[in-house]
mmCIF file with all atom_site columns, C-alpha atoms in Angstrom:
data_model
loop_
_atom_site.group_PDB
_atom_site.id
_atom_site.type_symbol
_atom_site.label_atom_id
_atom_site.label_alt_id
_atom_site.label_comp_id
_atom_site.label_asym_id
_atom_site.label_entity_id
_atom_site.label_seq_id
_atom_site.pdbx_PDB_ins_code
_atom_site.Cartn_x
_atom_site.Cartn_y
_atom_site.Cartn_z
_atom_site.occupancy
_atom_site.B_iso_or_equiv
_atom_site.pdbx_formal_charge
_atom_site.auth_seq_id
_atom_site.auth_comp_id
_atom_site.auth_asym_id
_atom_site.auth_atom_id
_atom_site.pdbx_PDB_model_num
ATOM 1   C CA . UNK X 1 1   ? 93.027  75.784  97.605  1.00 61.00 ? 11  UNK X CA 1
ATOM 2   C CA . UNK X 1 2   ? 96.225  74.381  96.365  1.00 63.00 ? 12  UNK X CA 1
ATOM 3   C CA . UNK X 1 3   ? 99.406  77.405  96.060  1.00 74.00 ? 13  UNK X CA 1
ATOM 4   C CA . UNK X 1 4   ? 99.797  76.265  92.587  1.00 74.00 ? 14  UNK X CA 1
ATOM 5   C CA . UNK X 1 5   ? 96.843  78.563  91.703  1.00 88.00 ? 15  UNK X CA 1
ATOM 6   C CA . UNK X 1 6   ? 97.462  81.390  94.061  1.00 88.00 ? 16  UNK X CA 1
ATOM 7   C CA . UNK X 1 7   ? 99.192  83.520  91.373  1.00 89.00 ? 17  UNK X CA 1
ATOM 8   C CA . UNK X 1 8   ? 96.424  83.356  88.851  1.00 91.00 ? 18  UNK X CA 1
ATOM 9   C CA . UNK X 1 9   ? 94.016  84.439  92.122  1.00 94.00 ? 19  UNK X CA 1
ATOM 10  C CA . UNK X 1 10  ? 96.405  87.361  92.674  1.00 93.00 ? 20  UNK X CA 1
ATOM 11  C CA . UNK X 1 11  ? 96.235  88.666  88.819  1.00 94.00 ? 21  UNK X CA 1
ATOM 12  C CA . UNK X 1 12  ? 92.257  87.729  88.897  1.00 94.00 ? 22  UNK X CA 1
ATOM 13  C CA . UNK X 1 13  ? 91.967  90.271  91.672  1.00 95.00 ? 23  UNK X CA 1
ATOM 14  C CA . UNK X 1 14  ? 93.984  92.778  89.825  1.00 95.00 ? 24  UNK X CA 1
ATOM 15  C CA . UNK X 1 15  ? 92.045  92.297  86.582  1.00 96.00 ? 25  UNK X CA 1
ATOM 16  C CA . UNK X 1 16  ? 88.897  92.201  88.370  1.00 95.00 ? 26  UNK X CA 1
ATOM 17  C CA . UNK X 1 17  ? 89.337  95.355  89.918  1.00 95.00 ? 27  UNK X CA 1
ATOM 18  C CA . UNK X 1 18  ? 90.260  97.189  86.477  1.00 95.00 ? 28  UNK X CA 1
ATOM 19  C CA . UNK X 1 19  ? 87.203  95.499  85.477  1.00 93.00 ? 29  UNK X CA 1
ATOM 20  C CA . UNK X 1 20  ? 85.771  97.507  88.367  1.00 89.00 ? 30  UNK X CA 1
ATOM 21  C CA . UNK X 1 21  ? 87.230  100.734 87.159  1.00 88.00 ? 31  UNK X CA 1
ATOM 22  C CA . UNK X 1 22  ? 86.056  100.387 83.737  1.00 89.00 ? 32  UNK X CA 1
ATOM 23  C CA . UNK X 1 23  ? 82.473  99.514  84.433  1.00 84.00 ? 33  UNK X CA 1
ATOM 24  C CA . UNK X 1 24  ? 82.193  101.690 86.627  1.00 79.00 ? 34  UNK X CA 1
ATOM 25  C CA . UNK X 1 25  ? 83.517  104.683 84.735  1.00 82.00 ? 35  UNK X CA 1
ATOM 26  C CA . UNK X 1 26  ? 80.348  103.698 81.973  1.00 82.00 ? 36  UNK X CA 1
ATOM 27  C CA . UNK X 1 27  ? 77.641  106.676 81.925  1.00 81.00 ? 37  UNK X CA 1
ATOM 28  C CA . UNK X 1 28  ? 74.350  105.313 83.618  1.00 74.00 ? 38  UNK X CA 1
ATOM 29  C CA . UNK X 1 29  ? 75.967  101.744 84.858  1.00 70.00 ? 39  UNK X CA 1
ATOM 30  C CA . UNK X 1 30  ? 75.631  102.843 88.295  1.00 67.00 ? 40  UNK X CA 1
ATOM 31  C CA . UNK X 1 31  ? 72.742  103.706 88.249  1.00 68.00 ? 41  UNK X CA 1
ATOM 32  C CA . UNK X 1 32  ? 71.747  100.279 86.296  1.00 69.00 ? 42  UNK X CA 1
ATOM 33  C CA . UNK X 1 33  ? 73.334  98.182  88.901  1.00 70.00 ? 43  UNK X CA 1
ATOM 34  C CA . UNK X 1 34  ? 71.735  100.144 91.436  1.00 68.00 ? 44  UNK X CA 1
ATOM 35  C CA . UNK X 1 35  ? 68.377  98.767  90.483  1.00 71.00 ? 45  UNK X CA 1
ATOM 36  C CA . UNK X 1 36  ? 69.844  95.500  91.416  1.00 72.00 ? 46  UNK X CA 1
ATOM 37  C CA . UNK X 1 37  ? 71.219  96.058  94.508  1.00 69.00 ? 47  UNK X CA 1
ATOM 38  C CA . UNK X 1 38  ? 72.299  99.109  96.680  1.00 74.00 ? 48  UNK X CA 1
ATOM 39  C CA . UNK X 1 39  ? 75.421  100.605 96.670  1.00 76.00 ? 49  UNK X CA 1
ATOM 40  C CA . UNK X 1 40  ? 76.561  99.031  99.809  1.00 86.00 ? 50  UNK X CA 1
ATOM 41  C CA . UNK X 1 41  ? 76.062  95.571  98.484  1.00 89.00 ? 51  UNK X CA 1
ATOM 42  C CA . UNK X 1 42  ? 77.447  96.396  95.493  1.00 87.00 ? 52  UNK X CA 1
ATOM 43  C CA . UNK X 1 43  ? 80.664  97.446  96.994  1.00 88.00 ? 53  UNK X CA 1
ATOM 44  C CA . UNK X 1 44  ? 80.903  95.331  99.992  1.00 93.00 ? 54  UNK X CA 1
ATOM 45  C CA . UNK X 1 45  ? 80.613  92.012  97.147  1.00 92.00 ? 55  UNK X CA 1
ATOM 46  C CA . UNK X 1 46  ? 83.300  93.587  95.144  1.00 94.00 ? 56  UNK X CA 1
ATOM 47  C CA . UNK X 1 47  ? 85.730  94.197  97.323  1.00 96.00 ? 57  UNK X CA 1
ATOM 48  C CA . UNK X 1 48  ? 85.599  91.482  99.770  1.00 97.00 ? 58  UNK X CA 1
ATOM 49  C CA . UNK X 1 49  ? 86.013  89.296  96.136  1.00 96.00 ? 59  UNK X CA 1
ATOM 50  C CA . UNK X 1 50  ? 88.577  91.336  96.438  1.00 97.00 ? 60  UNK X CA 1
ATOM 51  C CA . UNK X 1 51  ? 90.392  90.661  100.108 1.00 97.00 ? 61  UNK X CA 1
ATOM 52  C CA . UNK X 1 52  ? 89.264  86.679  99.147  1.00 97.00 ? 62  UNK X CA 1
ATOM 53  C CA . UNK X 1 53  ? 91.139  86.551  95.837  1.00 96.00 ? 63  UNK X CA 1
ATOM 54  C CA . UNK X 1 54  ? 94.306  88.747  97.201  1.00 97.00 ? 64  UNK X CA 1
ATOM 55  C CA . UNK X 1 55  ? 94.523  87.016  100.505 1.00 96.00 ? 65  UNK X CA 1
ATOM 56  C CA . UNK X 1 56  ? 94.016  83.401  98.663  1.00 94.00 ? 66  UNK X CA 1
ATOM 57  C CA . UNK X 1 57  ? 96.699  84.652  95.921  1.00 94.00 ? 67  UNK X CA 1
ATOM 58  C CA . UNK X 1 58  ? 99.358  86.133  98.774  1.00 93.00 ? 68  UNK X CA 1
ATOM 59  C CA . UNK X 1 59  ? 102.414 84.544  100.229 1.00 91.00 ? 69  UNK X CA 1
ATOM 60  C CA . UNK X 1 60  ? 103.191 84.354  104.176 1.00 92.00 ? 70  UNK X CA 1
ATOM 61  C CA . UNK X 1 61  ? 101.397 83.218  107.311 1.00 92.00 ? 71  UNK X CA 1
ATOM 62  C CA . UNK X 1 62  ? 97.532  83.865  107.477 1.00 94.00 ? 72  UNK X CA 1
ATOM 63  C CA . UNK X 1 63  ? 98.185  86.980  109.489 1.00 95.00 ? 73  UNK X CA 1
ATOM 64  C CA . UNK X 1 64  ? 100.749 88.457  107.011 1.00 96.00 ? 74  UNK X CA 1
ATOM 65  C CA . UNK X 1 65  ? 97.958  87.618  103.935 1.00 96.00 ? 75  UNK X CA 1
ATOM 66  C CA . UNK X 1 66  ? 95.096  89.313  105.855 1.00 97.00 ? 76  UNK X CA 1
ATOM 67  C CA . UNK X 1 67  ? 97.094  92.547  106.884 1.00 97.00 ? 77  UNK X CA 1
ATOM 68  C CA . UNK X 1 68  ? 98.560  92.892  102.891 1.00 97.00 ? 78  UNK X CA 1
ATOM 69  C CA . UNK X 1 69  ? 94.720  91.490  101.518 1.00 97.00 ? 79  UNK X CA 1
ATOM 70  C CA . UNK X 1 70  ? 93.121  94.942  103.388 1.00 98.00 ? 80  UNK X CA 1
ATOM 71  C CA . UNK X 1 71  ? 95.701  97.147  103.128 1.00 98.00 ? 81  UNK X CA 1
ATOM 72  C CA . UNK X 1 72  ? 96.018  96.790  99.411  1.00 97.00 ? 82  UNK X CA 1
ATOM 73  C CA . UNK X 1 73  ? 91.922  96.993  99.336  1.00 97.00 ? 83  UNK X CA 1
ATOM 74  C CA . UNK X 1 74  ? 92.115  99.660  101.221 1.00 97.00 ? 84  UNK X CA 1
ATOM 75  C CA . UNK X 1 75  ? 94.626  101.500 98.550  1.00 97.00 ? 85  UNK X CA 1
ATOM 76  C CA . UNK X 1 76  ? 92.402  99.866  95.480  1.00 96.00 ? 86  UNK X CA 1
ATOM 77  C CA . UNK X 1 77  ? 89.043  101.783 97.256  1.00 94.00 ? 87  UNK X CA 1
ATOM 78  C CA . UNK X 1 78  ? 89.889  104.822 97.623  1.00 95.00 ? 88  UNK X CA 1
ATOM 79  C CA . UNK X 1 79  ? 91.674  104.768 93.584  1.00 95.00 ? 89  UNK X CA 1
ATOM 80  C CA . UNK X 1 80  ? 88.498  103.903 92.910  1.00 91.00 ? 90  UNK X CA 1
ATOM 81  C CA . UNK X 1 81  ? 86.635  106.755 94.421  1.00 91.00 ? 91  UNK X CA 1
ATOM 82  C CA . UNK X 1 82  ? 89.107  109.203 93.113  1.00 92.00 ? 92  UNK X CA 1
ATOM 83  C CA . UNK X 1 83  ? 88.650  108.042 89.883  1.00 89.00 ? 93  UNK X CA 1
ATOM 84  C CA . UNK X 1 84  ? 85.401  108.130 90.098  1.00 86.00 ? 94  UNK X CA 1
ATOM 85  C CA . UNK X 1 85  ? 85.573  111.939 91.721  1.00 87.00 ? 95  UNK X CA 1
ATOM 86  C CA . UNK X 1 86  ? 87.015  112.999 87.921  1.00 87.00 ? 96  UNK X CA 1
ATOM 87  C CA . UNK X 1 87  ? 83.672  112.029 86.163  1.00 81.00 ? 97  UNK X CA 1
ATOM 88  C CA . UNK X 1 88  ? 80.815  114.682 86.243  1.00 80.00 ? 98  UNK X CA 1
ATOM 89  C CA . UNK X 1 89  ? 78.324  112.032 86.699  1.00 79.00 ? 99  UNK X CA 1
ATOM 90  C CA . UNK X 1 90  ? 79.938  110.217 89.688  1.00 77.00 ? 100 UNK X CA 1
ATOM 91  C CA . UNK X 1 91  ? 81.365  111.523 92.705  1.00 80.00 ? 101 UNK X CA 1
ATOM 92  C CA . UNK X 1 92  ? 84.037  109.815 95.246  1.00 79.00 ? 102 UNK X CA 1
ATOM 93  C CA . UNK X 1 93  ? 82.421  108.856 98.916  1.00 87.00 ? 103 UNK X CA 1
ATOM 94  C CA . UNK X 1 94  ? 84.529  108.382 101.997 1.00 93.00 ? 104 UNK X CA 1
ATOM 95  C CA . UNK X 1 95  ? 81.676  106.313 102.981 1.00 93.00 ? 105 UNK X CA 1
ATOM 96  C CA . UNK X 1 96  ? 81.820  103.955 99.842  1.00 90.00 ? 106 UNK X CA 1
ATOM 97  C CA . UNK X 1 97  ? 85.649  103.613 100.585 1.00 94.00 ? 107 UNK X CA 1
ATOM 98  C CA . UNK X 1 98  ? 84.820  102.748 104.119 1.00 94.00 ? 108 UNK X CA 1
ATOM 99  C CA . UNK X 1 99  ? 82.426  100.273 103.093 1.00 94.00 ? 109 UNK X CA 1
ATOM 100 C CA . UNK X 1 100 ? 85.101  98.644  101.088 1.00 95.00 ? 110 UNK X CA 1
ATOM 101 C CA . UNK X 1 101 ? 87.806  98.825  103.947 1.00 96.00 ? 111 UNK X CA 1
ATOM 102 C CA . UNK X 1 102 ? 84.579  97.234  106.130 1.00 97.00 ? 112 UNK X CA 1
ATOM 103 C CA . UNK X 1 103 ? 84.208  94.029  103.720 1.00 97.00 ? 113 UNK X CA 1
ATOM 104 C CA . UNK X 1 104 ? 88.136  93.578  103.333 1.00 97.00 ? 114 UNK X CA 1
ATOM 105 C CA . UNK X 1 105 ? 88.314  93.790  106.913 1.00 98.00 ? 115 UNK X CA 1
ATOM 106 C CA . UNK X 1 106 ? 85.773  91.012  107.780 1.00 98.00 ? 116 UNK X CA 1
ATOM 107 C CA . UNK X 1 107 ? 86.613  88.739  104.318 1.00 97.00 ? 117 UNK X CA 1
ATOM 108 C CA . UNK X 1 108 ? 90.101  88.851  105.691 1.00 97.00 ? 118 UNK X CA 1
ATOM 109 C CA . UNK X 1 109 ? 89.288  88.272  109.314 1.00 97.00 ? 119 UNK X CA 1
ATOM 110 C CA . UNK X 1 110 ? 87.360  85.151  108.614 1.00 96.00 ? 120 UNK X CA 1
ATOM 111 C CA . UNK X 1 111 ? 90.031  83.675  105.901 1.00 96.00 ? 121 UNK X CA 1
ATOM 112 C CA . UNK X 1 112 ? 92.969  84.523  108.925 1.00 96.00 ? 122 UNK X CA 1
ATOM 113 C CA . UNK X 1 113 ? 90.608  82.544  111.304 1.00 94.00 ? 123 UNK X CA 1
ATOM 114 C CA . UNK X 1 114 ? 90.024  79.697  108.617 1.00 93.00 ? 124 UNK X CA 1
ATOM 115 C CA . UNK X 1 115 ? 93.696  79.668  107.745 1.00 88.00 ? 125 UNK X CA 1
ATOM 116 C CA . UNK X 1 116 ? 94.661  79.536  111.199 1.00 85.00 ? 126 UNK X CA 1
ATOM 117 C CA . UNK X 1 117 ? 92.350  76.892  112.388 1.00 81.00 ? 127 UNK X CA 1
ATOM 118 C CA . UNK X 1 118 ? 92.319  74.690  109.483 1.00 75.00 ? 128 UNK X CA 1
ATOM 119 C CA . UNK X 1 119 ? 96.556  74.965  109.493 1.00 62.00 ? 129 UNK X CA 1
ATOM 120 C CA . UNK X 1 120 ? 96.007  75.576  105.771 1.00 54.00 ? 130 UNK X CA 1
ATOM 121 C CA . UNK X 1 121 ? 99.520  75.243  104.149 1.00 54.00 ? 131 UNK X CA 1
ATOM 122 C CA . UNK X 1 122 ? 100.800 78.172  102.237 1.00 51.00 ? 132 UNK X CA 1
#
């Protein structure tokens, strides 16, 4: 991954989660996705695309990228379920947020510990 790109991975990630929003705010496309897969895999995909794309689109040492890649996951989750929480046929979850946090957490983990070992410049 060469740093030339990282700022197109850090506006992917923010376009990808308005895409998020947006499709998710549809009548019935929940429920639609949900015959391919369950909530849970649906979310945990999205938003560890999510820590991936952030922490590979960040600035500073791998540490610095993995703490910023959840934390602003963490803030773009729970958006997300209060958004959701305004339309009458979704509702917000704390457990879909934690879900989220879950799959930042270990997407960020493992690019820290590939970052780290591979001395990946940044």
């Amino acid at each position: 991954m060469t740093s030339s790109h990282a700022r197109l991975r850090y506006w992917g990630a923010m376009a990808s989660y308005v895409l998020i929003l947006i499709i998710g705010s549809i009548p019935g496309a929940r429920a639609d996705m949900g015959e391919v897969a369950s909530g849970i895999v649906l979310h945990s995909c999205a938003y560890a695309t999510l820590a991936f794309l952030l922490f590979t689109g960040g600035s500073g040492n791998p540490a610095q990228r993995a703490l910023k890649a959840v934390l602003t996951v963490a803030v773009m989750g729970a958006l997300d379920e209060i958004v959701q929480s305004f339309f009458p046929y979704r509702h917000g979850s704390i457990q879909d947020w934690c879900v989220d946090c879950s799959a930042a957490i270990v997407c960020a983990t493992f690019m820290w510990a590939l970052w780290s070992h591979r001395k990946v410049a940044a």
